[in-house]
XYZ file of C-alpha atoms in Angstrom:
371
model
C 149.829 279.469 -27.153
C 149.291 278.030 -30.508
C 152.796 278.683 -31.900
C 154.008 275.160 -33.021
C 150.704 274.757 -34.925
C 151.941 277.448 -37.356
C 155.584 275.965 -37.877
C 156.693 274.532 -40.853
C 158.290 271.268 -40.820
C 161.191 271.109 -43.200
C 163.349 267.808 -42.358
C 161.792 265.082 -44.683
C 160.886 264.772 -48.217
C 156.966 264.702 -49.405
C 157.033 261.817 -51.657
C 153.951 260.988 -54.049
C 152.215 257.552 -54.723
C 149.539 257.909 -57.541
C 146.077 256.336 -56.222
C 145.907 253.622 -58.879
C 149.438 252.539 -58.938
C 150.550 254.518 -62.351
C 153.529 256.755 -61.992
C 152.857 260.351 -60.751
C 152.981 262.795 -63.778
C 156.551 264.994 -63.822
C 155.261 268.511 -62.189
C 154.496 270.928 -64.835
C 155.877 274.460 -65.310
C 154.208 276.314 -62.507
C 153.340 279.679 -62.633
C 152.716 280.960 -59.254
C 149.325 282.070 -58.114
C 149.150 285.999 -57.352
C 147.840 288.153 -54.528
C 144.577 289.584 -54.718
C 143.440 291.216 -51.307
C 143.706 290.433 -47.599
C 140.352 289.226 -46.484
C 140.730 289.543 -42.639
C 142.379 291.857 -40.297
C 141.956 294.504 -37.217
C 141.811 297.141 -40.227
C 139.298 295.790 -42.322
C 135.433 295.497 -41.956
C 135.524 291.923 -40.700
C 136.697 293.526 -37.450
C 134.245 296.681 -37.438
C 131.349 294.689 -38.238
C 131.767 291.195 -36.612
C 134.950 291.463 -34.416
C 137.048 289.191 -36.589
C 140.449 290.603 -36.858
C 143.280 287.796 -36.595
C 142.190 284.664 -37.764
C 143.494 281.427 -39.718
C 141.940 278.901 -42.299
C 139.029 280.497 -43.986
C 137.791 277.394 -45.532
C 135.206 277.888 -48.187
C 132.182 275.508 -48.892
C 128.864 275.540 -50.697
C 126.051 276.401 -48.065
C 122.449 274.514 -48.544
C 121.167 278.080 -50.215
C 123.938 278.035 -53.054
C 126.250 280.638 -51.315
C 129.571 280.248 -49.739
C 130.330 279.683 -46.008
C 134.019 280.379 -44.677
C 135.234 278.625 -41.969
C 137.876 280.418 -39.858
C 139.998 278.477 -36.786
C 141.019 280.314 -33.660
C 139.770 284.065 -34.046
C 140.415 287.222 -32.231
C 139.609 290.644 -32.009
C 143.029 291.934 -32.175
C 145.661 291.524 -35.103
C 147.319 288.274 -33.514
C 146.405 285.501 -30.905
C 148.831 287.261 -28.198
C 147.196 290.702 -28.108
C 147.247 293.201 -26.877
C 144.931 293.915 -25.535
C 143.960 290.806 -23.429
C 141.549 289.167 -23.219
C 140.720 289.384 -27.125
C 137.944 287.381 -27.490
C 139.302 283.989 -28.792
C 136.892 281.969 -30.599
C 136.548 278.961 -33.164
C 134.978 277.979 -35.286
C 133.895 281.162 -36.642
C 131.937 281.342 -40.005
C 131.694 284.500 -42.279
C 129.532 284.227 -45.667
C 129.549 285.585 -49.267
C 127.398 285.313 -52.443
C 130.334 287.302 -54.378
C 132.056 285.244 -56.832
C 135.845 285.113 -55.876
C 136.848 286.381 -59.376
C 134.814 289.730 -59.151
C 136.792 292.607 -59.717
C 136.601 293.359 -55.773
C 137.402 289.930 -55.064
C 135.705 288.069 -52.190
C 133.507 290.548 -50.039
C 131.627 288.990 -46.871
C 127.908 289.793 -46.340
C 127.127 288.201 -43.209
C 128.261 286.147 -40.265
C 127.009 282.768 -38.901
C 124.590 283.243 -35.771
C 124.520 286.809 -36.262
C 121.397 289.103 -37.440
C 123.214 291.882 -39.435
C 126.239 293.272 -38.262
C 127.680 292.539 -34.750
C 130.152 290.053 -32.679
C 130.420 286.811 -34.437
C 130.318 283.761 -31.940
C 131.817 280.820 -32.587
C 129.681 278.137 -34.175
C 129.866 275.416 -31.425
C 130.897 274.408 -28.111
C 134.949 274.997 -27.604
C 136.594 273.972 -24.414
C 139.124 276.852 -24.576
C 142.003 275.281 -22.385
C 139.378 273.603 -20.441
C 136.705 270.808 -20.585
C 134.943 269.851 -24.078
C 131.685 268.549 -24.477
C 132.714 265.053 -23.496
C 134.588 265.817 -20.264
C 137.588 265.502 -22.020
C 140.253 268.463 -22.062
C 140.697 270.303 -25.180
C 142.746 273.306 -26.293
C 140.353 274.410 -28.653
C 138.033 273.204 -31.884
C 139.556 273.615 -35.288
C 137.386 273.171 -38.468
C 138.756 271.030 -41.071
C 135.915 271.474 -43.780
C 132.178 271.795 -44.447
C 129.318 270.461 -46.661
C 125.755 271.007 -47.120
C 123.022 268.750 -48.245
C 120.230 270.821 -50.450
C 118.101 267.738 -49.786
C 117.846 268.153 -45.993
C 119.068 271.806 -45.843
C 121.758 270.405 -43.372
C 125.201 271.362 -43.097
C 127.963 269.217 -41.538
C 131.563 270.539 -40.489
C 134.321 268.177 -39.719
C 136.622 269.227 -36.849
C 139.568 268.759 -34.795
C 139.415 268.506 -30.915
C 142.954 269.644 -29.871
C 144.839 268.055 -27.129
C 147.899 270.261 -27.362
C 149.999 272.523 -29.471
C 153.543 270.826 -28.699
C 153.214 266.969 -28.543
C 156.471 265.563 -28.884
C 157.267 263.673 -32.492
C 160.290 261.560 -34.100
C 161.733 264.777 -35.757
C 160.272 267.756 -33.103
C 157.155 268.575 -31.835
C 153.872 268.602 -33.551
C 150.706 269.691 -32.618
C 148.288 266.563 -31.745
C 144.594 266.055 -31.914
C 142.799 263.959 -29.514
C 140.173 263.111 -32.188
C 138.371 264.289 -35.194
C 134.478 264.824 -35.073
C 131.349 266.011 -36.997
C 128.968 268.696 -35.986
C 125.699 269.550 -37.908
C 123.530 272.487 -38.338
C 119.768 272.346 -39.609
C 119.303 276.267 -39.630
C 122.727 277.134 -40.621
C 123.804 278.868 -37.643
C 124.060 276.636 -34.734
C 126.130 273.592 -34.882
C 126.057 270.529 -32.333
C 129.002 268.467 -32.071
C 127.894 264.589 -32.451
C 129.044 262.005 -30.303
C 130.841 260.587 -33.076
C 134.946 260.490 -32.768
C 137.456 259.355 -35.013
C 140.370 258.935 -32.125
C 143.728 259.915 -32.554
C 146.368 257.253 -31.592
C 149.267 257.275 -28.854
C 151.935 258.086 -31.047
C 149.957 260.938 -32.686
C 149.911 259.008 -36.085
C 146.081 258.239 -37.075
C 145.905 259.423 -40.536
C 142.079 260.271 -40.154
C 142.352 263.654 -38.363
C 142.392 266.141 -40.745
C 139.500 265.836 -43.217
C 138.156 267.434 -46.772
C 135.191 266.517 -48.021
C 133.696 266.832 -51.569
C 130.273 265.067 -52.699
C 130.088 263.613 -56.036
C 126.607 262.088 -56.854
C 125.381 259.772 -53.892
C 128.945 259.765 -52.292
C 130.808 261.777 -50.208
C 134.758 261.378 -50.784
C 136.957 262.017 -47.677
C 140.372 262.769 -48.062
C 142.716 262.820 -44.839
C 146.364 262.949 -43.189
C 147.591 263.078 -39.514
C 147.239 266.357 -37.461
C 150.171 268.259 -36.598
C 151.793 268.341 -40.064
C 153.821 265.383 -39.968
C 155.564 263.077 -42.504
C 152.755 260.424 -43.067
C 150.283 258.948 -45.418
C 147.109 260.361 -47.106
C 144.094 258.320 -47.189
C 140.984 258.394 -49.169
C 137.530 256.998 -48.061
C 133.911 257.569 -49.071
C 130.529 256.979 -47.660
C 126.887 257.902 -48.944
C 125.718 261.338 -48.190
C 122.974 260.445 -45.846
C 125.229 257.788 -43.908
C 128.171 260.061 -42.630
C 126.798 259.501 -39.152
C 127.418 255.936 -39.455
C 131.195 254.996 -39.222
C 130.717 251.741 -40.198
C 129.503 253.014 -43.697
C 132.766 254.519 -44.776
C 134.709 252.615 -47.136
C 138.494 252.654 -47.854
C 140.227 252.900 -51.230
C 142.755 250.215 -50.978
C 145.441 248.102 -53.050
C 145.165 244.497 -52.143
C 148.737 243.932 -53.776
C 147.534 243.674 -57.554
C 144.780 246.113 -57.945
C 143.205 249.046 -56.267
C 139.588 248.596 -55.106
C 136.860 250.092 -52.597
C 135.674 248.419 -49.629
C 139.089 247.578 -48.508
C 141.524 249.057 -45.586
C 142.946 252.319 -46.889
C 146.262 252.377 -48.797
C 147.895 255.663 -48.822
C 147.302 257.455 -51.964
C 150.383 259.379 -51.456
C 152.953 260.237 -48.673
C 154.133 263.363 -47.681
C 154.478 266.288 -45.077
C 150.999 267.726 -45.570
C 149.432 270.651 -44.366
C 145.703 270.924 -44.184
C 144.281 269.052 -47.349
C 141.650 270.860 -49.404
C 139.737 269.110 -52.402
C 136.877 270.416 -54.702
C 135.425 269.113 -57.782
C 135.038 271.707 -60.359
C 132.024 272.247 -62.525
C 134.112 270.616 -65.343
C 134.434 267.087 -63.361
C 138.159 268.179 -62.793
C 139.301 267.278 -59.064
C 141.912 269.781 -57.787
C 143.734 268.912 -54.316
C 145.602 271.685 -52.818
C 147.816 271.577 -49.444
C 151.047 272.969 -47.857
C 154.002 270.996 -48.702
C 155.984 271.410 -45.543
C 159.376 270.451 -47.029
C 159.312 273.391 -49.386
C 156.963 275.750 -47.275
C 155.053 276.175 -50.657
C 150.936 275.775 -51.567
C 150.570 273.450 -53.840
C 148.071 271.953 -56.343
C 147.364 268.180 -57.808
C 144.750 267.448 -60.288
C 143.007 264.127 -60.975
C 139.672 263.116 -63.437
C 138.256 261.562 -60.353
C 138.914 261.162 -56.707
C 140.248 257.381 -57.163
C 142.217 258.223 -60.208
C 145.943 259.032 -60.420
C 146.750 262.621 -59.425
C 149.427 264.790 -60.892
C 152.376 265.963 -59.672
C 152.868 268.863 -57.601
C 152.238 272.238 -58.974
C 153.420 275.194 -56.838
C 150.849 277.915 -56.616
C 152.176 280.062 -53.523
C 155.614 280.175 -52.098
C 157.091 281.383 -48.864
C 158.606 284.164 -50.828
C 155.132 285.542 -52.062
C 153.435 284.939 -48.289
C 155.961 284.473 -45.616
C 154.948 281.907 -42.986
C 151.942 280.681 -44.708
C 150.433 277.533 -43.667
C 147.297 276.733 -45.243
C 145.718 277.116 -48.884
C 141.873 276.108 -49.434
C 140.365 275.697 -52.877
C 137.284 277.908 -53.640
C 134.355 275.395 -54.816
C 133.826 278.341 -57.592
C 137.297 277.879 -59.112
C 137.435 276.643 -62.709
C 140.222 275.648 -65.130
C 140.133 278.777 -66.905
C 143.402 280.978 -66.469
C 143.669 282.700 -63.164
C 140.324 281.447 -61.967
C 141.750 279.146 -59.239
C 140.941 280.737 -56.023
C 142.821 279.952 -52.705
C 142.476 281.002 -49.192
C 145.890 281.087 -47.824
C 146.440 281.248 -44.262
C 149.666 283.048 -42.545
C 151.153 283.813 -39.240
C 154.445 285.798 -39.439
C 156.541 286.031 -36.259
C 159.896 287.961 -35.169
C 162.785 286.023 -33.960
C 162.031 286.874 -30.489
C 158.835 285.507 -30.978
C 156.379 288.249 -31.583
C 153.581 288.147 -34.127
C 153.266 290.616 -37.121
C 150.742 289.045 -38.932
C 147.981 286.846 -38.648
C 145.201 286.648 -41.460
C 143.641 284.929 -44.569
C 144.473 286.554 -47.907
C 142.923 285.436 -51.159
C 145.056 284.453 -54.164
C 144.391 283.433 -57.975
C 146.261 280.934 -59.743
C 145.919 278.495 -62.787
C 144.788 274.825 -62.347
């Protein structure tokens, strides 16, 4: 099923290279983020109200009306993907919404689900082949969201996603899950998302570095950070595109080094290398850029900061360890986070399994740390 997607890869180093050629700063003394609350589960109102029980990701982004949408990947109305019972209403992507600040005393509280009037089953946002044929006549196992972004000028929302080809493609150090391509879907009503024909194809060896996207707007530009699918060792790339040109692949500019300096409009040069889980980048209100991802070597969610998307990134700061949250695999930055102490809010996914491959936990939790 979806077992190997959640597996940690622990056999190669996660080395970093600064975006502008300057040395990475030495990692600071890290104070791990603390658990606030569990956000999804069969025993919570996410299941009672919308049949969202076992799920992953929980990627928060600002909606066109200023509230927050949370994108979930493979979602079930049972605590974990394999049931029981079966069938268990497999959906992806699903969106829950909230206008509650994550720093509130009670943490995040969801108030609605996309495509639902009030309470009721939260359907998936867009077409999903579900071990069948996708929108383009190609086989796909599922559709997994990467990130979301909205544009108040038009009221439009975009979701970047991956069409998953399989969860156990052969790799140089073991199995990796494989995306067939990365794509974009849009919605003009905040509920129904249409998958566009655009495709950023993966390559044969499963090494294309433009598969898992995170997007952040700053002025007229949307900055897109991306890595390979499958949590493999590889590069992180940076591109930018004008916010109103995201449907035009030729308009994406690479951030690259020409041998002597860095600049835009060049072929992409890796801004760092590592075993990256799903990346998450957000620009905070004070202009600080924060990046979070799973370090596949250590099994920890880490953060870096920079003064701009194309500036040097600091060294890794550990936020959530595998001792705190065993079998974690995703850490996503809430856009209302700040540099204040304990005001970095992370949505952390986990999937815990026993040695005989039975699931014991599959859900998303809220953690609070410090940038």
